[in-house]
Each structure stands twice: as C-alpha cells, then as structure tokens.
Amino acid sequence: LKKALRAAKITEKKVSFSLPPASTFFTSLSMPHFKQKELSEAIQFHASRYIPFPAKEAVIEWNIVKKTETETKILLSATPQKVIEKYKKIAELSGLILFSLDNEVYIEAELLGKENHPSLIMDFGGKVTNFITAFQGKVKSTFYIEIGVEDFVRTLTEKMNLSWQRSQKMFFKNGIFHPQIKNLSQPILEKISFSLENELGNLKRSLGETITEIIVTGGGVQIPGVLEYFEEKLKKKVKIGNPFLKLNYPKHLKEKISQSKIYFSGAIG
C-alpha cells in the first residue's frame, strides 16, 4: 500500500476502506411491529440467535426492508470487531487515517441500485460472485457464491493443458460461446444462473418483489457472451453498471472510463 501511494504520488492521509462481502455476516429476519427505539433494542437483544459468533464481539447494523400487516422484515449484518481492527491496523501501519469503513454490498447498492424499482446487482469477480438486491440505494438482500472468473480459467487450464496466462487470454478474447470453450464453461455458468434464479424466486416469495433488471459489474463482465447468456437464460434485461454515471469528469477520459468502469464501483463509492 505504501509503494502504491508513493508511485501514484498521493499525499492525502484520510482513507476509506471497503470490506469484502464475505467479511460480514448477513441474514434476514422477521420481527413483530415495534416503535423504532424498541425495535432497535429487540434486534440487539436477539442478534446472538442469528449470527455465528458472539454478538458482543461484532458491529451490528440493520435496516428495514419491508413492513407487512403483521411483521417487519429486517436485513441484519454483523462484522467481527477483529476484522475492523485489522483494517485499522493496516491504515495505521501505512501512515493513513481511517476515515470510513463500509462493506462493498452497501457501497454498490448506493452507487448502482438507486432506481425507483428493485434491481439485482451481480458483481462477477475473480474468486466470488456477489448478489445484491437494492431499491433506492438501500440493500434489501445479499449473498455471495464462491465462483468467479478464476474458475473458468482454471477449467481451461486443466482440461486443455494450457498455462494460466494462455487460458486467461483465450477466455477473455474468445468468450463463452467459442467452440473450444462452450462445453467447459457451461457447468460454471449454470451454477451462477441457478443462484440467480433462486434469489429471484426468494425475493418474490419473501418480499413480494419482481426484479425486471439485472445490473452486472466486476471483471467477469468483460468476457464476451456473458451479458447475452444471462439475458437469454433469465429472460431479464441485463446491463453493465456505470459508477461514473452521476460524476463529472474531463471529456478526454470518456473512452478510458467506458472501458474500465466495471472495476471502480468500490473505489468511487
């Protein structure tokens, strides 16, 4: 981190870190109707029943995702204090002042999910794929699966006896529908689409939400054929998220930003 700051000639000391989704435990729960203060106290009291580590050793946050006639549906998140302390230590050892620390889930919902209708954000990364349901910038549900771009590259490497670099280059150049790749990539794509379809069904059953649009981001978006595959499979509109949409930037950067926007949701958020 120190080397990167020196290389970029960055002198600002205040820093905002983003936590990967896997560092925070998320769960949905239903509570009886309470006044706001009573609801907060009830959630804090019952949190230990829902999270897999001691509540007193975690930072607990929550938000209301839906109210029905009989109950209030809550999204609860818990981040272990030791994870937060680790990031504080990284900032300290790097000579930085930790200004804020947020989970990527909240950042991407705020940045890409501000529509007036529920959207499902899919962050197709190297090691994991994150799914976030957002409405007006707020998270309604989230989960992740340990499947990412590296699984496709690894499959090519093993099945075709290629080097990692050659497999990666071949995959990003030719895409998922190339004759040599299609059959190898299909099982992995099926696992991702199965998770998507399950989440769409869960949202319909538990929250009464119908998703009409899927927003994709992350390095996997660059793979030729990915957007078309999910549009055909899910029968939904699929588009690339643009974190720069509401930012002002020099016109000469437009082409470069268009090519690299999928990588900057966390940083811009």
PDB file of C-alpha atoms in Angstrom:
ATOM      1  CA  LEU A   1       0.000   0.000   0.000  1.00  0.00           C
ATOM      2  CA  LYS A   2       2.844   2.373   0.817  1.00  0.00           C
ATOM      3  CA  LYS A   3       4.516   1.606  -2.524  1.00  0.00           C
ATOM      4  CA  ALA A   4       1.257   2.228  -4.398  1.00  0.00           C
ATOM      5  CA  LEU A   5       0.734   5.578  -2.662  1.00  0.00           C
ATOM      6  CA  ARG A   6       4.282   6.659  -3.480  1.00  0.00           C
ATOM      7  CA  ALA A   7       4.006   5.526  -7.092  1.00  0.00           C
ATOM      8  CA  ALA A   8       0.730   7.424  -7.537  1.00  0.00           C
ATOM      9  CA  LYS A   9       2.148  10.464  -5.680  1.00  0.00           C
ATOM     10  CA  ILE A  10      -0.837  10.516  -3.327  1.00  0.00           C
ATOM     11  CA  THR A  11      -0.289  12.679  -0.254  1.00  0.00           C
ATOM     12  CA  GLU A  12      -3.810  12.610   1.228  1.00  0.00           C
ATOM     13  CA  LYS A  13      -3.777  10.766   4.557  1.00  0.00           C
ATOM     14  CA  LYS A  14      -7.507  10.191   5.079  1.00  0.00           C
ATOM     15  CA  VAL A  15      -8.598   6.866   3.618  1.00  0.00           C
ATOM     16  CA  SER A  16     -11.839   4.929   3.145  1.00  0.00           C
ATOM     17  CA  PHE A  17     -11.620   1.139   3.045  1.00  0.00           C
ATOM     18  CA  SER A  18     -14.229  -1.246   1.686  1.00  0.00           C
ATOM     19  CA  LEU A  19     -14.828  -4.640   3.257  1.00  0.00           C
ATOM     20  CA  PRO A  20     -15.405  -7.680   1.016  1.00  0.00           C
ATOM     21  CA  PRO A  21     -18.903  -9.152   1.425  1.00  0.00           C
ATOM     22  CA  ALA A  22     -17.501 -12.347   2.951  1.00  0.00           C
ATOM     23  CA  SER A  23     -16.143 -10.390   5.942  1.00  0.00           C
ATOM     24  CA  THR A  24     -19.666  -9.562   7.112  1.00  0.00           C
ATOM     25  CA  PHE A  25     -22.443 -11.967   8.041  1.00  0.00           C
ATOM     26  CA  PHE A  26     -25.829 -11.059   6.552  1.00  0.00           C
ATOM     27  CA  THR A  27     -29.176 -12.591   7.433  1.00  0.00           C
ATOM     28  CA  SER A  28     -32.854 -11.757   7.045  1.00  0.00           C
ATOM     29  CA  LEU A  29     -35.308 -11.940   9.933  1.00  0.00           C
ATOM     30  CA  SER A  30     -38.865 -11.022  10.775  1.00  0.00           C
ATOM     31  CA  MET A  31     -39.891  -9.112  13.886  1.00  0.00           C
ATOM     32  CA  PRO A  32     -43.225  -8.035  15.360  1.00  0.00           C
ATOM     33  CA  HIS A  33     -44.106  -4.384  14.897  1.00  0.00           C
ATOM     34  CA  PHE A  34     -42.256  -2.149  17.379  1.00  0.00           C
ATOM     35  CA  LYS A  35     -41.600   1.540  17.720  1.00  0.00           C
ATOM     36  CA  GLN A  36     -38.179   2.463  16.301  1.00  0.00           C
ATOM     37  CA  LYS A  37     -36.350   2.516  19.652  1.00  0.00           C
ATOM     38  CA  GLU A  38     -37.998  -0.697  20.830  1.00  0.00           C
ATOM     39  CA  LEU A  39     -37.194  -2.393  17.504  1.00  0.00           C
ATOM     40  CA  SER A  40     -33.524  -1.448  17.807  1.00  0.00           C
ATOM     41  CA  GLU A  41     -33.370  -2.824  21.339  1.00  0.00           C
ATOM     42  CA  ALA A  42     -35.140  -6.045  20.308  1.00  0.00           C
ATOM     43  CA  ILE A  43     -32.749  -6.637  17.398  1.00  0.00           C
ATOM     44  CA  GLN A  44     -29.697  -6.065  19.591  1.00  0.00           C
ATOM     45  CA  PHE A  45     -31.131  -8.419  22.213  1.00  0.00           C
ATOM     46  CA  HIS A  46     -31.946 -11.220  19.743  1.00  0.00           C
ATOM     47  CA  ALA A  47     -28.928 -10.787  17.449  1.00  0.00           C
ATOM     48  CA  SER A  48     -26.961 -13.600  19.120  1.00  0.00           C
ATOM     49  CA  ARG A  49     -29.604 -16.070  17.926  1.00  0.00           C
ATOM     50  CA  TYR A  50     -28.913 -15.253  14.298  1.00  0.00           C
ATOM     51  CA  ILE A  51     -25.161 -14.648  13.925  1.00  0.00           C
ATOM     52  CA  PRO A  52     -22.473 -17.369  14.130  1.00  0.00           C
ATOM     53  CA  PHE A  53     -20.155 -15.528  16.557  1.00  0.00           C
ATOM     54  CA  PRO A  54     -20.637 -13.631  19.840  1.00  0.00           C
ATOM     55  CA  ALA A  55     -22.737 -10.504  19.284  1.00  0.00           C
ATOM     56  CA  LYS A  56     -20.660  -8.581  21.831  1.00  0.00           C
ATOM     57  CA  GLU A  57     -17.624  -9.084  19.561  1.00  0.00           C
ATOM     58  CA  ALA A  58     -19.319  -7.669  16.478  1.00  0.00           C
ATOM     59  CA  VAL A  59     -20.558  -4.411  14.999  1.00  0.00           C
ATOM     60  CA  ILE A  60     -24.237  -4.990  14.255  1.00  0.00           C
ATOM     61  CA  GLU A  61     -26.230  -2.975  11.716  1.00  0.00           C
ATOM     62  CA  TRP A  62     -29.726  -3.414  10.362  1.00  0.00           C
ATOM     63  CA  ASN A  63     -32.314  -1.854   8.110  1.00  0.00           C
ATOM     64  CA  ILE A  64     -35.994  -2.396   7.424  1.00  0.00           C
ATOM     65  CA  VAL A  65     -36.636  -3.963   4.021  1.00  0.00           C
ATOM     66  CA  LYS A  66     -40.412  -4.406   4.205  1.00  0.00           C
ATOM     67  CA  LYS A  67     -43.397  -3.932   6.509  1.00  0.00           C
ATOM     68  CA  THR A  68     -46.493  -6.094   6.298  1.00  0.00           C
ATOM     69  CA  GLU A  69     -49.692  -6.007   8.338  1.00  0.00           C
ATOM     70  CA  THR A  70     -48.250  -8.435  10.876  1.00  0.00           C
ATOM     71  CA  GLU A  71     -44.445  -8.059  10.870  1.00  0.00           C
ATOM     72  CA  THR A  72     -41.357  -6.060   9.984  1.00  0.00           C
ATOM     73  CA  LYS A  73     -38.750  -7.723   7.752  1.00  0.00           C
ATOM     74  CA  ILE A  74     -35.157  -6.833   8.620  1.00  0.00           C
ATOM     75  CA  LEU A  75     -31.775  -7.254   6.943  1.00  0.00           C
ATOM     76  CA  LEU A  76     -29.218  -7.770   9.724  1.00  0.00           C
ATOM     77  CA  SER A  77     -25.451  -7.513   9.241  1.00  0.00           C
ATOM     78  CA  ALA A  78     -22.688  -8.318  11.708  1.00  0.00           C
ATOM     79  CA  THR A  79     -18.979  -7.659  11.226  1.00  0.00           C
ATOM     80  CA  PRO A  80     -16.492  -9.134  13.734  1.00  0.00           C
ATOM     81  CA  GLN A  81     -14.591  -6.494  15.678  1.00  0.00           C
ATOM     82  CA  LYS A  82     -11.325  -8.311  14.890  1.00  0.00           C
ATOM     83  CA  VAL A  83     -11.906  -7.711  11.158  1.00  0.00           C
ATOM     84  CA  ILE A  84     -12.426  -3.994  11.763  1.00  0.00           C
ATOM     85  CA  GLU A  85      -9.333  -3.839  13.971  1.00  0.00           C
ATOM     86  CA  LYS A  86      -7.282  -5.474  11.217  1.00  0.00           C
ATOM     87  CA  TYR A  87      -8.203  -2.735   8.757  1.00  0.00           C
ATOM     88  CA  LYS A  88      -7.487  -0.076  11.344  1.00  0.00           C
ATOM     89  CA  LYS A  89      -4.047  -1.615  11.818  1.00  0.00           C
ATOM     90  CA  ILE A  90      -3.406  -1.650   8.057  1.00  0.00           C
ATOM     91  CA  ALA A  91      -4.228   2.051   7.910  1.00  0.00           C
ATOM     92  CA  GLU A  92      -2.011   2.792  10.899  1.00  0.00           C
ATOM     93  CA  LEU A  93       0.990   0.859   9.546  1.00  0.00           C
ATOM     94  CA  SER A  94       0.559   2.600   6.191  1.00  0.00           C
ATOM     95  CA  GLY A  95       0.627   6.042   7.805  1.00  0.00           C
ATOM     96  CA  LEU A  96      -3.011   6.679   6.971  1.00  0.00           C
ATOM     97  CA  ILE A  97      -6.047   7.890   8.898  1.00  0.00           C
ATOM     98  CA  LEU A  98      -9.046   5.582   8.537  1.00  0.00           C
ATOM     99  CA  PHE A  99     -11.947   7.874   7.663  1.00  0.00           C
ATOM    100  CA  SER A 100     -14.623   5.273   6.915  1.00  0.00           C
ATOM    101  CA  LEU A 101     -15.066   1.527   6.598  1.00  0.00           C
ATOM    102  CA  ASP A 102     -18.043   0.116   4.688  1.00  0.00           C
ATOM    103  CA  ASN A 103     -18.934  -3.226   3.194  1.00  0.00           C
ATOM    104  CA  GLU A 104     -18.896  -3.364  -0.604  1.00  0.00           C
ATOM    105  CA  VAL A 105     -22.504  -4.516  -0.501  1.00  0.00           C
ATOM    106  CA  TYR A 106     -23.715  -1.151   0.823  1.00  0.00           C
ATOM    107  CA  ILE A 107     -21.370   0.770  -1.465  1.00  0.00           C
ATOM    108  CA  GLU A 108     -22.564  -0.924  -4.639  1.00  0.00           C
ATOM    109  CA  ALA A 109     -26.231  -0.662  -3.648  1.00  0.00           C
ATOM    110  CA  GLU A 110     -25.827   3.072  -3.045  1.00  0.00           C
ATOM    111  CA  LEU A 111     -23.963   3.580  -6.308  1.00  0.00           C
ATOM    112  CA  LEU A 112     -25.676   1.220  -8.751  1.00  0.00           C
ATOM    113  CA  GLY A 113     -29.068   0.469  -7.187  1.00  0.00           C
ATOM    114  CA  LYS A 114     -30.686   3.884  -6.850  1.00  0.00           C
ATOM    115  CA  GLU A 115     -33.571   3.193  -9.227  1.00  0.00           C
ATOM    116  CA  ASN A 116     -37.180   3.553  -8.121  1.00  0.00           C
ATOM    117  CA  HIS A 117     -37.695  -0.134  -8.790  1.00  0.00           C
ATOM    118  CA  PRO A 118     -35.848  -3.096  -7.225  1.00  0.00           C
ATOM    119  CA  SER A 119     -32.681  -4.105  -9.064  1.00  0.00           C
ATOM    120  CA  LEU A 120     -30.476  -7.152  -8.688  1.00  0.00           C
ATOM    121  CA  ILE A 121     -26.769  -6.308  -8.834  1.00  0.00           C
ATOM    122  CA  MET A 122     -24.361  -9.093  -9.780  1.00  0.00           C
ATOM    123  CA  ASP A 123     -20.680  -8.401  -9.086  1.00  0.00           C
ATOM    124  CA  PHE A 124     -18.887 -11.023 -11.176  1.00  0.00           C
ATOM    125  CA  GLY A 125     -15.394 -11.052  -9.641  1.00  0.00           C
ATOM    126  CA  GLY A 126     -12.266 -13.151  -9.814  1.00  0.00           C
ATOM    127  CA  LYS A 127     -12.907 -15.501  -6.884  1.00  0.00           C
ATOM    128  CA  VAL A 128     -16.529 -14.849  -5.884  1.00  0.00           C
ATOM    129  CA  THR A 129     -19.766 -13.545  -7.356  1.00  0.00           C
ATOM    130  CA  ASN A 130     -21.830 -11.224  -5.163  1.00  0.00           C
ATOM    131  CA  PHE A 131     -25.572 -10.698  -5.492  1.00  0.00           C
ATOM    132  CA  ILE A 132     -27.245  -7.592  -4.066  1.00  0.00           C
ATOM    133  CA  THR A 133     -30.898  -6.653  -4.284  1.00  0.00           C
ATOM    134  CA  ALA A 134     -31.229  -2.888  -3.994  1.00  0.00           C
ATOM    135  CA  PHE A 135     -34.029  -0.356  -4.029  1.00  0.00           C
ATOM    136  CA  GLN A 136     -33.387   3.404  -3.993  1.00  0.00           C
ATOM    137  CA  GLY A 137     -29.791   2.783  -2.897  1.00  0.00           C
ATOM    138  CA  LYS A 138     -30.714   0.512   0.038  1.00  0.00           C
ATOM    139  CA  VAL A 139     -29.825  -3.168   0.388  1.00  0.00           C
ATOM    140  CA  LYS A 140     -32.839  -5.485   0.619  1.00  0.00           C
ATOM    141  CA  SER A 141     -30.965  -8.792   0.450  1.00  0.00           C
ATOM    142  CA  THR A 142     -27.496 -10.061  -0.363  1.00  0.00           C
ATOM    143  CA  PHE A 143     -25.418 -13.218  -0.621  1.00  0.00           C
ATOM    144  CA  TYR A 144     -22.364 -14.487  -2.476  1.00  0.00           C
ATOM    145  CA  ILE A 145     -21.132 -17.719  -4.038  1.00  0.00           C
ATOM    146  CA  GLU A 146     -17.520 -18.846  -4.256  1.00  0.00           C
ATOM    147  CA  ILE A 147     -17.496 -18.978  -8.047  1.00  0.00           C
ATOM    148  CA  GLY A 148     -15.744 -16.411 -10.217  1.00  0.00           C
ATOM    149  CA  VAL A 149     -13.693 -15.788 -13.325  1.00  0.00           C
ATOM    150  CA  GLU A 150     -10.800 -17.840 -11.974  1.00  0.00           C
ATOM    151  CA  ASP A 151     -12.972 -20.970 -12.070  1.00  0.00           C
ATOM    152  CA  PHE A 152     -13.399 -20.596 -15.837  1.00  0.00           C
ATOM    153  CA  VAL A 153      -9.679 -20.031 -16.366  1.00  0.00           C
ATOM    154  CA  ARG A 154      -8.779 -22.959 -14.099  1.00  0.00           C
ATOM    155  CA  THR A 155     -11.094 -25.264 -16.040  1.00  0.00           C
ATOM    156  CA  LEU A 156      -9.463 -24.312 -19.347  1.00  0.00           C
ATOM    157  CA  THR A 157      -6.020 -24.754 -17.830  1.00  0.00           C
ATOM    158  CA  GLU A 158      -6.792 -28.251 -16.548  1.00  0.00           C
ATOM    159  CA  LYS A 159      -8.931 -29.598 -19.397  1.00  0.00           C
ATOM    160  CA  MET A 160      -6.873 -28.184 -22.277  1.00  0.00           C
ATOM    161  CA  ASN A 161      -3.452 -28.471 -20.624  1.00  0.00           C
ATOM    162  CA  LEU A 162      -2.686 -24.774 -21.108  1.00  0.00           C
ATOM    163  CA  SER A 163      -0.775 -22.281 -18.986  1.00  0.00           C
ATOM    164  CA  TRP A 164      -2.844 -19.986 -16.754  1.00  0.00           C
ATOM    165  CA  GLN A 165      -1.855 -16.923 -18.805  1.00  0.00           C
ATOM    166  CA  ARG A 166      -2.788 -18.557 -22.116  1.00  0.00           C
ATOM    167  CA  SER A 167      -6.113 -19.831 -20.741  1.00  0.00           C
ATOM    168  CA  GLN A 168      -6.978 -16.375 -19.410  1.00  0.00           C
ATOM    169  CA  LYS A 169      -6.102 -14.683 -22.692  1.00  0.00           C
ATOM    170  CA  MET A 170      -8.077 -17.240 -24.695  1.00  0.00           C
ATOM    171  CA  PHE A 171     -11.109 -16.929 -22.455  1.00  0.00           C
ATOM    172  CA  PHE A 172     -11.286 -13.123 -22.488  1.00  0.00           C
ATOM    173  CA  LYS A 173     -10.625 -12.975 -26.222  1.00  0.00           C
ATOM    174  CA  ASN A 174     -12.992 -15.690 -27.455  1.00  0.00           C
ATOM    175  CA  GLY A 175     -15.728 -15.737 -24.822  1.00  0.00           C
ATOM    176  CA  ILE A 176     -18.102 -18.382 -23.506  1.00  0.00           C
ATOM    177  CA  PHE A 177     -19.624 -19.375 -26.866  1.00  0.00           C
ATOM    178  CA  HIS A 178     -16.352 -20.285 -28.600  1.00  0.00           C
ATOM    179  CA  PRO A 179     -16.470 -23.954 -29.747  1.00  0.00           C
ATOM    180  CA  GLN A 180     -13.456 -24.907 -27.616  1.00  0.00           C
ATOM    181  CA  ILE A 181     -14.824 -23.152 -24.531  1.00  0.00           C
ATOM    182  CA  LYS A 182     -18.613 -23.510 -24.622  1.00  0.00           C
ATOM    183  CA  ASN A 183     -18.910 -27.013 -23.137  1.00  0.00           C
ATOM    184  CA  LEU A 184     -16.280 -26.283 -20.475  1.00  0.00           C
ATOM    185  CA  SER A 185     -17.851 -23.010 -19.322  1.00  0.00           C
ATOM    186  CA  GLN A 186     -21.460 -24.237 -19.354  1.00  0.00           C
ATOM    187  CA  PRO A 187     -21.450 -26.026 -15.944  1.00  0.00           C
ATOM    188  CA  ILE A 188     -19.997 -22.952 -14.204  1.00  0.00           C
ATOM    189  CA  LEU A 189     -22.479 -20.608 -15.856  1.00  0.00           C
ATOM    190  CA  GLU A 190     -25.291 -22.951 -14.835  1.00  0.00           C
ATOM    191  CA  LYS A 191     -24.237 -22.710 -11.176  1.00  0.00           C
ATOM    192  CA  ILE A 192     -24.287 -18.905 -11.309  1.00  0.00           C
ATOM    193  CA  SER A 193     -27.630 -18.732 -13.115  1.00  0.00           C
ATOM    194  CA  PHE A 194     -29.100 -21.286 -10.678  1.00  0.00           C
ATOM    195  CA  SER A 195     -28.148 -18.970  -7.786  1.00  0.00           C
ATOM    196  CA  LEU A 196     -29.668 -16.027  -9.630  1.00  0.00           C
ATOM    197  CA  GLU A 197     -32.904 -17.849 -10.347  1.00  0.00           C
ATOM    198  CA  ASN A 198     -33.140 -18.984  -6.722  1.00  0.00           C
ATOM    199  CA  GLU A 199     -32.689 -15.426  -5.484  1.00  0.00           C
ATOM    200  CA  LEU A 200     -35.308 -14.093  -7.902  1.00  0.00           C
ATOM    201  CA  GLY A 201     -37.726 -16.719  -6.581  1.00  0.00           C
ATOM    202  CA  ASN A 202     -36.888 -15.949  -2.933  1.00  0.00           C
ATOM    203  CA  LEU A 203     -37.476 -12.236  -3.474  1.00  0.00           C
ATOM    204  CA  LYS A 204     -40.853 -12.938  -4.997  1.00  0.00           C
ATOM    205  CA  ARG A 205     -41.888 -15.242  -2.140  1.00  0.00           C
ATOM    206  CA  SER A 206     -40.456 -13.387   0.865  1.00  0.00           C
ATOM    207  CA  LEU A 207     -40.697  -9.737  -0.157  1.00  0.00           C
ATOM    208  CA  GLY A 208     -43.204  -9.814  -2.985  1.00  0.00           C
ATOM    209  CA  GLU A 209     -40.633  -8.179  -5.269  1.00  0.00           C
ATOM    210  CA  THR A 210     -40.384  -8.798  -9.012  1.00  0.00           C
ATOM    211  CA  ILE A 211     -36.979  -7.958 -10.482  1.00  0.00           C
ATOM    212  CA  THR A 212     -37.095  -6.649 -14.043  1.00  0.00           C
ATOM    213  CA  GLU A 213     -33.464  -5.574 -14.382  1.00  0.00           C
ATOM    214  CA  ILE A 214     -30.100  -7.112 -13.532  1.00  0.00           C
ATOM    215  CA  ILE A 215     -27.069  -4.834 -13.220  1.00  0.00           C
ATOM    216  CA  VAL A 216     -23.686  -6.500 -13.678  1.00  0.00           C
ATOM    217  CA  THR A 217     -20.252  -5.275 -12.689  1.00  0.00           C
ATOM    218  CA  GLY A 218     -16.832  -6.787 -11.973  1.00  0.00           C
ATOM    219  CA  GLY A 219     -14.121  -8.206 -14.220  1.00  0.00           C
ATOM    220  CA  GLY A 220     -16.309 -11.047 -15.495  1.00  0.00           C
ATOM    221  CA  VAL A 221     -18.374  -8.538 -17.470  1.00  0.00           C
ATOM    222  CA  GLN A 222     -15.521  -8.319 -19.970  1.00  0.00           C
ATOM    223  CA  ILE A 223     -15.950 -11.920 -21.056  1.00  0.00           C
ATOM    224  CA  PRO A 224     -17.635 -11.979 -24.489  1.00  0.00           C
ATOM    225  CA  GLY A 225     -21.090 -13.511 -24.378  1.00  0.00           C
ATOM    226  CA  VAL A 226     -21.731 -13.195 -20.633  1.00  0.00           C
ATOM    227  CA  LEU A 227     -24.418 -10.499 -20.871  1.00  0.00           C
ATOM    228  CA  GLU A 228     -26.190 -12.302 -23.708  1.00  0.00           C
ATOM    229  CA  TYR A 229     -26.104 -15.591 -21.813  1.00  0.00           C
ATOM    230  CA  PHE A 230     -27.809 -14.204 -18.700  1.00  0.00           C
ATOM    231  CA  GLU A 231     -30.365 -12.211 -20.693  1.00  0.00           C
ATOM    232  CA  GLU A 232     -31.394 -15.347 -22.573  1.00  0.00           C
ATOM    233  CA  LYS A 233     -31.277 -17.606 -19.529  1.00  0.00           C
ATOM    234  CA  LEU A 234     -33.203 -15.345 -17.155  1.00  0.00           C
ATOM    235  CA  LYS A 235     -35.417 -13.525 -19.669  1.00  0.00           C
ATOM    236  CA  LYS A 236     -34.490 -10.241 -17.961  1.00  0.00           C
ATOM    237  CA  LYS A 237     -32.872  -7.024 -19.062  1.00  0.00           C
ATOM    238  CA  VAL A 238     -29.154  -7.186 -18.210  1.00  0.00           C
ATOM    239  CA  LYS A 239     -26.960  -4.087 -18.308  1.00  0.00           C
ATOM    240  CA  ILE A 240     -23.481  -3.052 -17.173  1.00  0.00           C
ATOM    241  CA  GLY A 241     -23.444  -0.842 -14.077  1.00  0.00           C
ATOM    242  CA  ASN A 242     -21.855   2.575 -14.524  1.00  0.00           C
ATOM    243  CA  PRO A 243     -20.449   4.038 -11.263  1.00  0.00           C
ATOM    244  CA  PHE A 244     -19.385   7.179 -13.149  1.00  0.00           C
ATOM    245  CA  LEU A 245     -22.926   7.984 -14.281  1.00  0.00           C
ATOM    246  CA  LYS A 246     -23.501  10.924 -11.917  1.00  0.00           C
ATOM    247  CA  LEU A 247     -19.895  12.150 -11.771  1.00  0.00           C
ATOM    248  CA  ASN A 248     -18.313  14.982 -13.699  1.00  0.00           C
ATOM    249  CA  TYR A 249     -15.001  14.146 -15.379  1.00  0.00           C
ATOM    250  CA  PRO A 250     -12.896  15.532 -18.269  1.00  0.00           C
ATOM    251  CA  LYS A 251     -14.257  14.617 -21.704  1.00  0.00           C
ATOM    252  CA  HIS A 252     -10.935  13.192 -22.858  1.00  0.00           C
ATOM    253  CA  LEU A 253     -11.295  10.424 -20.232  1.00  0.00           C
ATOM    254  CA  LYS A 254     -14.658   9.237 -21.559  1.00  0.00           C
ATOM    255  CA  GLU A 255     -13.303   6.358 -23.674  1.00  0.00           C
ATOM    256  CA  LYS A 256     -10.917   5.155 -20.970  1.00  0.00           C
ATOM    257  CA  ILE A 257     -13.681   5.280 -18.344  1.00  0.00           C
ATOM    258  CA  SER A 258     -16.052   3.403 -20.647  1.00  0.00           C
ATOM    259  CA  GLN A 259     -13.510   0.583 -20.905  1.00  0.00           C
ATOM    260  CA  SER A 260     -12.677   0.371 -17.196  1.00  0.00           C
ATOM    261  CA  LYS A 261     -15.863   1.443 -15.359  1.00  0.00           C
ATOM    262  CA  ILE A 262     -16.646  -2.102 -14.204  1.00  0.00           C
ATOM    263  CA  TYR A 263     -13.642  -2.073 -11.866  1.00  0.00           C
ATOM    264  CA  PHE A 264     -14.355   1.117  -9.935  1.00  0.00           C
ATOM    265  CA  SER A 265     -17.673   0.653  -8.101  1.00  0.00           C
ATOM    266  CA  GLY A 266     -15.991   0.159  -4.723  1.00  0.00           C
ATOM    267  CA  ALA A 267     -13.456   2.952  -5.132  1.00  0.00           C
ATOM    268  CA  ILE A 268     -15.965   5.537  -6.335  1.00  0.00           C
ATOM    269  CA  GLY A 269     -18.497   4.530  -3.698  1.00  0.00           C
TER     270      GLY A 269
END
